Coordinates of C-alpha atoms in Angstrom, one line a residue:
M122 CA -6.0 -11.1 7.1
L123 CA -3.3 -13.7 7.1
S124 CA -2.7 -16.1 9.9
G125 CA 0.7 -14.7 10.5
S126 CA -0.7 -11.1 10.7
F127 CA -3.4 -12.3 13.1
K128 CA -0.7 -13.7 15.3
I129 CA 0.9 -10.3 15.4
L130 CA -2.4 -8.6 16.4
L131 CA -2.5 -11.0 19.3
F132 CA 1.1 -10.2 20.1
L133 CA 0.3 -6.5 20.0
A134 CA -2.6 -6.9 22.4
A135 CA -0.4 -9.0 24.8
T136 CA 2.5 -6.5 24.8
S137 CA 0.0 -3.6 25.5
L138 CA -0.8 -5.2 28.8
L139 CA 2.8 -4.8 29.9
L140 CA 2.8 -1.1 29.3
Q141 CA -0.2 0.2 31.2
A142 CA 1.9 1.6 34.0
C143 CA 3.8 4.0 31.7
V144 CA 3.6 7.7 32.6
P145 CA 3.1 10.2 29.7
V146 CA 5.9 12.5 28.7
S147 CA 4.9 16.2 28.4
Q148 CA 7.4 17.9 26.1
P149 CA 5.7 19.9 23.3
V150 CA 6.1 19.2 19.6
G151 CA 6.4 21.9 16.9
S152 CA 4.1 22.2 14.0
S153 CA 4.8 20.5 10.6
S154 CA 5.9 22.2 7.4
S155 CA 3.6 24.3 5.3
A156 CA 1.4 22.6 2.7
T157 CA 2.4 22.5 -1.0
T158 CA 0.0 22.0 -3.9
Q159 CA 0.1 21.8 -7.6
P160 CA -2.5 22.2 -10.3
D161 CA -5.1 19.5 -11.1
T162 CA -3.7 19.0 -14.6
N163 CA -0.3 18.0 -13.2
I164 CA -1.6 15.5 -10.6
P165 CA -0.9 11.8 -11.7
L166 CA -3.7 9.3 -11.4
A167 CA -1.7 7.4 -8.8
N168 CA -1.4 7.2 -5.0
Y169 CA 0.0 10.7 -4.4
V170 CA 0.2 13.2 -1.6
A171 CA 0.9 16.8 -2.7
S172 CA 0.6 18.4 0.7
D173 CA 3.3 18.1 3.4
N174 CA 0.5 18.5 6.1
L175 CA -1.5 15.4 5.1
K176 CA -0.2 12.2 6.7
T177 CA -1.3 8.6 7.4
V178 CA -3.5 8.4 4.4
R179 CA -5.4 5.1 4.3
L180 CA -8.1 3.8 2.0
Y181 CA -9.5 0.3 2.8
P182 CA -12.8 -1.8 2.8
N183 CA -14.6 -1.1 6.1
T184 CA -16.3 -4.4 7.2
G185 CA -15.8 -3.8 10.9
D186 CA -13.1 -6.4 11.2
V187 CA -9.9 -5.5 13.1
N188 CA -7.8 -6.4 10.1
D189 CA -9.7 -4.2 7.6
V190 CA -6.9 -1.6 7.4
M191 CA -4.6 -4.3 6.1
Y192 CA -6.6 -5.0 3.0
P193 CA -6.2 -3.1 -0.3
P194 CA -8.9 -0.7 -1.6
I195 CA -10.6 -3.2 -3.8
V196 CA -14.2 -4.3 -3.4
P197 CA -16.8 -6.2 -5.4
L198 CA -19.4 -4.2 -7.4
A199 CA -22.2 -5.5 -5.1
Q200 CA -20.2 -4.4 -2.1
A201 CA -21.7 -5.0 1.3
A202 CA -19.3 -2.6 3.0
P203 CA -18.0 0.7 1.7
L204 CA -14.4 1.8 1.1
Y205 CA -13.2 4.1 3.9
L206 CA -10.9 7.0 3.6
E207 CA -8.8 8.3 6.6
F208 CA -6.1 10.9 6.9
D209 CA -4.6 13.5 9.3
D210 CA -4.2 17.2 8.7
L211 CA -1.1 18.3 10.7
T212 CA -2.0 22.0 10.6
G213 CA -4.3 21.3 13.5
E214 CA -7.0 23.5 12.1
Y215 CA -10.3 22.4 10.7
A216 CA -10.7 22.7 6.9
Q217 CA -13.6 21.8 4.6
Y218 CA -12.4 19.0 2.4
A219 CA -14.2 17.4 -0.6
Y220 CA -13.3 14.9 -3.2
K221 CA -14.2 13.8 -6.7
I222 CA -13.9 10.3 -8.3
I223 CA -12.4 9.6 -11.7
H224 CA -13.1 6.4 -13.7
C225 CA -10.0 5.1 -15.4
D226 CA -9.0 2.6 -18.1
E227 CA -6.7 -0.3 -17.2
D228 CA -3.6 1.8 -17.7
W229 CA -4.9 4.5 -15.2
T230 CA -5.7 7.1 -17.8
P231 CA -9.2 8.7 -17.6
S232 CA -11.9 6.7 -19.4
Q233 CA -14.5 8.0 -21.8
L234 CA -17.3 7.4 -19.4
S235 CA -19.3 10.4 -18.1
N236 CA -19.9 10.9 -14.4
L237 CA -23.5 9.8 -14.8
E238 CA -22.4 6.5 -16.3
Y239 CA -20.3 5.4 -13.2
L240 CA -21.8 7.4 -10.3
F241 CA -25.2 7.5 -8.6
D242 CA -24.6 11.1 -7.3
Y243 CA -23.2 14.4 -8.4
N244 CA -19.4 14.1 -8.6
E245 CA -18.5 16.2 -5.5
F246 CA -18.5 14.6 -2.1
N247 CA -17.9 16.6 1.1
I248 CA -16.1 15.1 4.1
T249 CA -18.2 15.9 7.1
Q250 CA -16.7 13.6 9.7
H251 CA -13.6 14.7 11.7
E252 CA -12.1 14.6 15.2
F253 CA -9.4 16.7 16.8
S254 CA -6.3 15.0 18.3
Y255 CA -6.4 14.6 22.0
N256 CA -3.5 14.6 24.5
T257 CA -1.0 14.8 21.7
R258 CA 2.1 17.0 21.3
T259 CA 1.5 17.3 17.6
Q260 CA -1.9 18.8 17.0
Y261 CA -3.9 17.4 14.0
V262 CA -7.4 16.9 12.7
H263 CA -8.3 13.3 11.8
Y264 CA -10.7 13.1 8.9
F265 CA -12.7 10.0 7.8
T266 CA -15.5 9.2 5.4
P267 CA -17.1 6.3 3.6
L268 CA -16.9 6.4 -0.2
P269 CA -20.1 6.1 -2.3
K270 CA -20.9 3.1 -4.3
V271 CA -20.3 3.1 -8.1
K272 CA -22.2 1.7 -11.0
Q273 CA -19.3 0.1 -13.0
P274 CA -16.4 -2.2 -12.3
G275 CA -13.0 -0.9 -13.1
N276 CA -10.2 1.5 -11.9
Y277 CA -11.0 4.6 -10.0
V278 CA -9.0 7.5 -8.6
L279 CA -10.1 9.7 -5.7
Q280 CA -8.9 13.3 -5.8
L281 CA -9.1 15.3 -2.6
Y282 CA -9.1 19.1 -2.4
R283 CA -10.2 21.9 -0.1
N284 CA -13.6 23.4 -0.9
D285 CA -12.1 26.9 -1.2
T286 CA -9.4 25.8 -3.7
P287 CA -11.0 23.0 -5.8
G288 CA -8.3 23.4 -8.5
N289 CA -5.5 22.3 -6.1
I290 CA -5.5 18.6 -5.6
L291 CA -3.9 17.7 -2.3
L292 CA -3.9 13.9 -2.6
T293 CA -5.0 11.1 -4.9
Q294 CA -5.8 7.5 -4.1
R295 CA -6.4 4.6 -6.4
F296 CA -9.1 2.1 -5.8
M297 CA -10.7 -0.8 -7.7
V298 CA -14.2 -2.3 -8.1
Y299 CA -14.5 -5.7 -9.6
D300 CA -17.4 -7.8 -11.0
N301 CA -16.2 -11.4 -11.3
Q302 CA -17.3 -12.6 -14.8
V303 CA -14.2 -14.8 -15.3
L304 CA -12.6 -17.5 -13.2
V305 CA -9.0 -17.0 -12.3
S306 CA -7.0 -20.1 -11.2
P307 CA -3.6 -19.1 -9.9
R308 CA -0.7 -21.4 -9.3
I309 CA 2.4 -19.9 -7.6
G310 CA 5.7 -21.8 -7.3
L311 CA 9.3 -21.9 -8.3
A312 CA 10.6 -20.0 -11.3
E313 CA 10.9 -22.1 -14.4
A314 CA 14.4 -20.7 -15.1
V315 CA 16.8 -22.8 -13.0
A316 CA 19.1 -19.9 -12.1
A317 CA 16.2 -17.9 -10.5
R318 CA 14.5 -20.7 -8.5
R319 CA 16.2 -19.8 -5.2
T320 CA 15.3 -16.1 -5.4
R321 CA 12.1 -15.7 -7.4
Q322 CA 8.4 -16.8 -7.3
Q323 CA 6.5 -17.4 -10.5
V324 CA 2.8 -16.6 -10.9
Q325 CA 1.2 -19.0 -13.4
F326 CA -2.6 -18.9 -13.9
T327 CA -5.5 -19.6 -16.3
V328 CA -8.5 -17.5 -17.0
N329 CA -11.8 -19.1 -17.9
Y330 CA -14.2 -16.7 -19.8
N331 CA -17.3 -18.7 -20.4
N332 CA -19.5 -15.7 -19.6
L333 CA -17.8 -13.2 -21.9
A334 CA -17.7 -12.9 -25.7
V335 CA -14.0 -12.7 -26.2
L336 CA -13.2 -12.4 -29.9
N337 CA -9.6 -11.2 -29.7
P338 CA -8.1 -12.1 -26.3
F339 CA -4.7 -10.5 -27.1
E340 CA -6.4 -7.1 -27.4
Q341 CA -9.5 -7.3 -25.3
V342 CA -8.1 -9.0 -22.2
K343 CA -5.5 -7.2 -20.1
V344 CA -3.9 -8.6 -16.9
V345 CA -2.1 -7.0 -13.9
I346 CA -0.3 -8.9 -11.2
R347 CA 0.7 -7.3 -7.9
K348 CA 2.8 -8.5 -5.0
N349 CA 1.8 -7.3 -1.5
Y350 CA -0.5 -4.6 -2.9
R351 CA 2.4 -2.8 -4.5
W352 CA 2.2 -0.7 -7.7
D353 CA 5.9 0.2 -8.0
N354 CA 6.8 -3.3 -9.3
A355 CA 3.5 -4.6 -10.7
I356 CA 3.5 -6.7 -13.8
T357 CA 1.4 -5.3 -16.6
N358 CA 0.7 -5.9 -20.3
L359 CA 0.9 -9.7 -19.8
K360 CA -0.5 -11.6 -22.8
P361 CA -1.7 -15.2 -22.8
N362 CA 0.8 -17.7 -24.2
F363 CA -1.9 -20.1 -25.2
V364 CA -5.6 -19.7 -26.1
R365 CA -8.0 -22.7 -25.8
E366 CA -11.0 -21.4 -27.7
G367 CA -13.0 -24.6 -27.4
Q368 CA -12.7 -24.4 -23.6
N369 CA -12.9 -20.6 -23.4
Q370 CA -9.7 -20.6 -21.5
L371 CA -6.6 -18.4 -21.5
E372 CA -3.3 -19.7 -20.2
Y373 CA -0.6 -17.6 -18.7
E374 CA 2.2 -20.1 -18.1
Y375 CA 5.6 -18.9 -19.2
F376 CA 9.0 -20.5 -19.1
D377 CA 10.9 -17.2 -18.8
L378 CA 11.0 -14.6 -16.1
R379 CA 8.2 -12.3 -17.4
N380 CA 5.7 -13.4 -14.8
T381 CA 8.1 -13.8 -11.8
F382 CA 8.8 -11.6 -8.8
Y383 CA 11.7 -11.6 -6.5
G384 CA 10.5 -13.4 -3.4
G385 CA 12.2 -10.9 -1.1
N386 CA 12.3 -11.5 2.6
Q387 CA 10.1 -11.2 5.6
Y388 CA 9.6 -7.6 6.4
R389 CA 11.7 -5.8 9.1
F390 CA 9.6 -4.1 11.7
F391 CA 9.6 -1.6 14.6
D392 CA 7.3 -0.6 17.4
I393 CA 6.7 3.0 18.4
R394 CA 3.4 2.5 20.1
M395 CA 4.9 3.9 23.3
L396 CA 7.2 6.9 24.0
N397 CA 8.1 6.1 27.6
A398 CA 9.6 2.8 26.9
L399 CA 11.5 1.3 24.0
G400 CA 9.5 -0.9 21.7
R401 CA 10.8 -3.7 19.5
N402 CA 13.8 -2.6 17.4
V403 CA 13.9 0.9 18.8
G404 CA 17.2 1.9 20.3
K405 CA 16.5 5.4 21.6
I406 CA 13.7 7.9 22.0
K407 CA 14.7 11.5 22.3
M408 CA 12.5 14.5 23.3
E409 CA 13.7 17.5 21.3
P410 CA 12.5 21.1 21.2
D411 CA 10.8 20.6 17.8
G412 CA 9.4 17.2 18.5
V413 CA 9.9 13.5 19.4
K414 CA 12.6 11.5 17.6
A415 CA 13.0 7.7 17.6
F416 CA 16.2 6.1 16.6
L417 CA 15.9 2.5 15.4
L418 CA 18.5 -0.1 16.1
K419 CA 21.1 -0.3 13.4
D420 CA 20.0 -2.5 10.5
K421 CA 22.5 -4.7 8.6
S422 CA 22.3 -6.5 5.3
R423 CA 20.4 -9.8 5.3
A424 CA 21.6 -10.8 1.9
N425 CA 24.0 -13.5 3.1
Q426 CA 21.8 -14.7 6.0
P427 CA 19.7 -17.8 5.8
Y428 CA 15.9 -17.3 5.4
T429 CA 13.9 -17.2 8.6
Q430 CA 10.1 -17.1 8.6
Y431 CA 8.3 -15.1 11.2
P432 CA 4.9 -13.3 11.3
D433 CA 4.7 -10.0 9.6
F434 CA 2.1 -7.6 8.2
D435 CA 3.3 -8.1 4.6
G436 CA 4.4 -4.5 4.6
G437 CA 1.4 -3.1 6.5
Y438 CA 1.2 -1.1 9.7
V439 CA -1.1 -0.6 12.7
I440 CA -1.8 2.8 14.3
E441 CA -1.9 2.5 18.1
N442 CA -0.9 4.3 21.3
V443 CA -0.7 1.7 24.1
E444 CA -0.1 4.3 26.7
R445 CA -3.6 5.8 26.1
G446 CA -5.6 2.6 25.9
T447 CA -7.3 0.6 23.2
G448 CA -9.5 2.2 20.6
T449 CA -7.8 5.6 20.7
G450 CA -5.1 5.3 18.1
A451 CA -6.7 7.5 15.5
T452 CA -6.8 10.6 17.7
E453 CA -4.4 10.0 20.6
S454 CA -1.3 8.7 18.7
D455 CA 1.5 11.2 18.3
Y456 CA 3.7 11.8 15.4
V457 CA 7.4 10.8 15.7
S458 CA 10.4 11.4 13.5
V459 CA 11.8 8.0 13.0
N460 CA 15.5 7.6 12.0
F461 CA 16.6 4.6 9.9
L462 CA 20.2 3.5 9.6
L463 CA 21.3 0.7 7.3
E464 CA 24.9 0.0 8.2
T465 CA 26.9 -1.2 5.1
T466 CA 30.0 -0.4 3.2
D467 CA 28.5 -2.0 0.1
K468 CA 27.0 1.0 -1.8
A469 CA 24.2 0.3 -4.2
I470 CA 23.8 1.2 -7.8
G471 CA 21.4 4.1 -7.8
D472 CA 19.1 5.2 -4.9
I473 CA 18.0 3.3 -1.8
Y474 CA 14.6 3.7 -0.3
V475 CA 12.9 2.6 2.9
L476 CA 9.5 1.3 1.8
G477 CA 6.2 -0.1 3.1
Q478 CA 2.5 0.6 3.1
M479 CA 3.4 3.5 5.4
N480 CA 4.5 5.4 2.3
Q481 CA 2.7 3.3 -0.3
Y482 CA 6.0 2.1 -1.7
K483 CA 6.6 5.5 -3.4
H484 CA 10.1 6.2 -4.6
T485 CA 10.2 9.8 -3.5
E486 CA 12.8 12.1 -2.0
E487 CA 11.1 11.8 1.4
N488 CA 11.6 8.0 1.4
K489 CA 15.1 8.1 -0.1
L490 CA 18.1 7.4 2.1
T491 CA 21.5 9.1 1.9
Y492 CA 24.8 7.5 2.4
D493 CA 26.7 9.0 5.4
P494 CA 30.4 8.0 5.7
A495 CA 30.4 9.1 9.3
V496 CA 28.0 6.2 10.2
S497 CA 29.1 3.9 7.4
G498 CA 25.6 3.5 6.1
Y499 CA 22.4 4.8 4.5
T500 CA 20.3 6.9 6.8
G501 CA 17.1 9.0 6.7
D502 CA 14.1 10.2 8.7
L503 CA 10.3 9.7 8.2
L504 CA 7.6 11.4 10.2
L505 CA 5.2 8.6 11.3
K506 CA 2.2 8.2 13.6
Q507 CA 2.6 6.0 16.6
G508 CA 2.1 2.3 15.7
W509 CA 3.8 -0.9 14.6
Y510 CA 5.4 -0.7 11.1
D511 CA 6.8 -3.1 8.5
Y512 CA 9.5 -1.9 6.1
I513 CA 12.2 -2.9 3.7
Y514 CA 15.3 -1.4 2.1
Y515 CA 14.8 -1.3 -1.6
A516 CA 17.3 -0.6 -4.4
P517 CA 15.2 -0.3 -7.6
E518 CA 18.1 0.3 -9.9
A519 CA 20.3 -2.5 -8.7
P520 CA 20.3 -5.9 -10.5
N521 CA 18.6 -7.4 -7.4
P522 CA 16.5 -4.6 -5.7
Y523 CA 16.6 -6.8 -2.5
M524 CA 20.4 -6.6 -2.3
Y525 CA 20.2 -5.7 1.4
E526 CA 17.2 -7.9 2.3
G527 CA 18.0 -11.1 0.5
S528 CA 15.5 -12.8 -1.8
F529 CA 14.1 -16.3 -1.2
N530 CA 11.5 -18.5 -2.9
Q531 CA 10.3 -19.5 0.6
T532 CA 9.1 -16.0 1.5
E533 CA 5.5 -15.6 2.5
N534 CA 3.9 -13.1 0.1
I535 CA 0.4 -12.0 -1.2
Y536 CA -0.3 -12.0 -4.9
E537 CA -3.2 -10.4 -6.7
I538 CA -4.3 -11.1 -10.3
L539 CA -6.6 -8.5 -11.9
V540 CA -8.3 -9.2 -15.2
Y541 CA -9.7 -6.4 -17.4
F542 CA -11.9 -6.8 -20.4
R543 CA -13.1 -4.4 -23.2
G544 CA -15.9 -5.6 -25.4
Q545 CA -16.2 -4.7 -29.1
T546 CA -18.6 -1.8 -28.3
D547 CA -17.2 -0.8 -24.9
R548 CA -15.5 2.5 -24.3
T549 CA -13.5 1.5 -21.3
D550 CA -11.8 -1.5 -19.6
Y551 CA -13.9 -3.3 -17.0
L552 CA -12.4 -5.2 -14.1
V553 CA -14.0 -8.6 -14.6
G554 CA -11.8 -10.9 -12.6
Y555 CA -10.0 -10.7 -9.3
S556 CA -8.0 -13.3 -7.4
R557 CA -5.9 -12.9 -4.2
V558 CA -3.7 -15.7 -3.0
T559 CA -1.0 -16.1 -0.3
V560 CA 2.1 -18.2 -0.9
N561 CA 4.1 -20.0 1.8
D562 CA 1.6 -19.0 4.6
D563 CA 2.6 -21.7 7.1

């Protein structure tokens, strides 16, 4: 991962040594709410969880490195390590789960390829690996499985269901497989527009396509740019502003804001890896009849504060229970209702969400905060597994969605550039170029 994130992993290990003398608390926790499902035809081909009982869904490349869970689910076609799916079922009862894989075009609509054209196996895969939680108040079953290799580069969606109800999709997860046939050369810096230089970062790049027969680059080549592995604010439908046919090169170098992102700020964070002591930015832990609740310290707006760089996970999180020892996070970490409070009298236009990889940056009712005059701020609760979490407060409808975080061109961020190509006789878009770069990683 990033050097800053690696520093945090060292910090997490160091702080774990200080907590070995903690004594477990024994209050019971009630069960979670009942599952809800909806028909297959209504499920979007996006990262989506339709069941209230499925939590901590992760899909990542499994290379055996400690930082694997921080990486997005995108691998080369000739992958040496498989993608890995994990999730918890909070019913606490074993169920037989299976999934299918759908190949998609660049815009995440189903492609015209048949199953045999992109899979080596029959398109139904059973999940056979699972473990029951141990020494936890909330009982759950932890499921995990490697994904099969595929034949074609491009966009894919995993759809999970129970074997006894295959028509009810319980969760969907996007992943991507690339085959680098073009060379992407990114250059990230200040926005060309003077008024945005303090708050935005501009992603300029070129694409060299010597190995492809590109006859109409404006129609055949499609580009997507993501910041910190997010889909909610990704840039799509970006066309080249200059084509150098003699050099087989496309330039994406604009002088407006169409290829810029708000820099945002370093992520806020909190530590609920222990329940017998208060972790970083946790103000109180309360044992209640229906579960454990953690109250974070009051957050305030950072919009008028100077930028300060410190290590973060770029929105990611680590599952761990330091009171149980290392290597037991998957099955010995409890679930905690975490209360967020953003103290402010400056109400935003539209809704406010608490976002991070913990909820895949989804703008849902679960992640939306409500304004409470009694506490003079936005507040809400999320059910999260014990660990260390990054998060931000995000106002998507506001002129500046980072109105409570501040936005700076110095912020450390990760950018991905994905290049898709459809040849004259192709029936889908293939992912032929992938580049990932970190800016301001000091």
